[in-house]
Amino acid sequence: MDSYPAPALAKVKEMTAIATADPARAVAFQGAPGANSHLAALEYDPECHPLPCFSFEDAIDAVKDGTAARAIIPIENSLHGRVADIHFLLPESGLSIIAEHFMPIRHCLMAKTADAKLTTAMSHPQALGQCRHYLRAHDIIPVAYADTAAAAAFVAANDDPSAGAIAPPIAADMYGLVAINDGVQDDASNTTRFVVLSREPATLSATDGTLMTTFIFEVKNIPAALYKAMGGFATNGVNMTKLESYQNGASFAATEFFADIEGAPGDAAVDRALDELRFHCNSVRLLGTYRQTRKRG
């Protein structure tokens, strides 16, 4: 907890006390109060008690040890792609994805004074990447920090008049900063997809509408293995909405894939497609089935 800048620490302690007193309503998130994940938690469940955590690992551990019933984690952004390391953290967590949440992202450039001549802007690497054209056009050097709101708290706690922060507009109010430009993201459609994690899988019914299933798999290291593994989804009419590759470990000998499909285990077509996938893979691991909240395509 002491890793937070001083202006954020009192707010962190207050929110932590409330959340830990009622774990069933607690939703862990990575970041200081005022971060985008904090806002996402309140959008997803307005009645929840948001629990600030310094790292993604801390937010996941809060669910694993029962401090919080759920965690909300960003996994991809429409401008900057997937969030670093999340493809490793989700499988390792042992938790289930029970929901998804899409949130439009507004980035505000803020500083200690309205007339500040900014030379640097501090924020989470994802936020900096989503504002890179603006920063370059204004000769502002991006400086990576643990999260957006904590960057605002850090700027508020220090006396460098040339240092700014990029964070949600609410962070300026929370930490006594001045909004220089409210909307410095490079695209007005900037949106982040979050997933909600729990120790137990979601309980779903036929009335829940279109379902999504997320899983990871490692194909056998033979020619055309991926092509053959994907064939079952095509022949069974299962829509795959996401397929990303990544290397797990340093050997470069096997590639793992992260995928989303429309449908759920128990559907005959999905079961046939997954059976064919398993035949061509060294491993297949389901990460969760949940209700689709935004239509793909």
CSV table of N, CA and C in Angstrom, one decimal, residues 26 58 62 72 74 158 171 182-183 191 196 206-208 221 227-228 259 278:
chain,number,residue,atom,x,y,z
A,26,ALA,N,-17.0,-6.4,-2.8
A,26,ALA,CA,-15.7,-5.8,-3.2
A,26,ALA,C,-15.3,-6.2,-4.6
A,58,ASP,N,-1.8,-8.1,-7.7
A,58,ASP,CA,-2.4,-7.8,-6.4
A,58,ASP,C,-4.0,-7.9,-6.5
A,62,ALA,N,-6.3,-10.7,-4.6
A,62,ALA,CA,-7.4,-10.3,-3.7
A,62,ALA,C,-8.6,-11.2,-3.8
A,72,ILE,N,-11.8,-6.6,-11.7
A,72,ILE,CA,-12.1,-6.1,-13.1
A,72,ILE,C,-10.7,-5.7,-13.6
A,74,PRO,N,-8.4,-4.7,-17.3
A,74,PRO,CA,-8.4,-4.4,-18.7
A,74,PRO,C,-7.6,-5.4,-19.5
A,158,ASN,N,4.6,16.5,-5.9
A,158,ASN,CA,5.9,17.1,-6.2
A,158,ASN,C,5.8,18.5,-6.7
A,171,ALA,N,-9.5,12.5,-11.8
A,171,ALA,CA,-8.3,12.5,-11.0
A,171,ALA,C,-7.8,13.9,-10.7
A,182,ASP,N,-8.9,18.4,-21.7
A,182,ASP,CA,-9.7,17.2,-21.3
A,182,ASP,C,-10.1,16.5,-22.6
A,183,GLY,N,-9.2,15.6,-23.1
A,183,GLY,CA,-9.5,14.8,-24.3
A,183,GLY,C,-8.3,14.7,-25.2
A,191,THR,N,-11.7,3.0,-26.7
A,191,THR,CA,-12.5,2.1,-25.8
A,191,THR,C,-11.6,1.0,-25.3
A,196,VAL,N,-14.3,-9.3,-16.0
A,196,VAL,CA,-14.5,-9.5,-14.6
A,196,VAL,C,-14.2,-10.9,-14.2
A,206,ALA,N,-30.3,-20.0,-20.6
A,206,ALA,CA,-30.6,-19.7,-22.0
A,206,ALA,C,-31.2,-18.3,-22.3
A,207,THR,N,-31.6,-17.6,-21.2
A,207,THR,CA,-32.1,-16.3,-21.3
A,207,THR,C,-31.1,-15.2,-21.3
A,208,ASP,N,-29.8,-15.6,-21.2
A,208,ASP,CA,-28.7,-14.6,-21.0
A,208,ASP,C,-28.3,-14.1,-22.4
A,221,ASN,N,3.5,-28.7,-32.8
A,221,ASN,CA,4.5,-28.1,-33.6
A,221,ASN,C,4.8,-28.9,-34.9
A,227,TYR,N,-4.0,-24.3,-39.0
A,227,TYR,CA,-5.0,-24.3,-40.0
A,227,TYR,C,-6.0,-25.4,-39.7
A,228,LYS,N,-5.5,-26.6,-39.4
A,228,LYS,CA,-6.3,-27.8,-39.1
A,228,LYS,C,-7.1,-27.5,-37.8
A,259,ALA,N,-8.0,-16.9,-27.6
A,259,ALA,CA,-9.2,-16.8,-28.5
A,259,ALA,C,-10.5,-16.5,-27.8
A,278,ARG,N,-8.8,-29.7,-29.8
A,278,ARG,CA,-8.0,-30.5,-28.8
A,278,ARG,C,-7.2,-31.6,-29.6
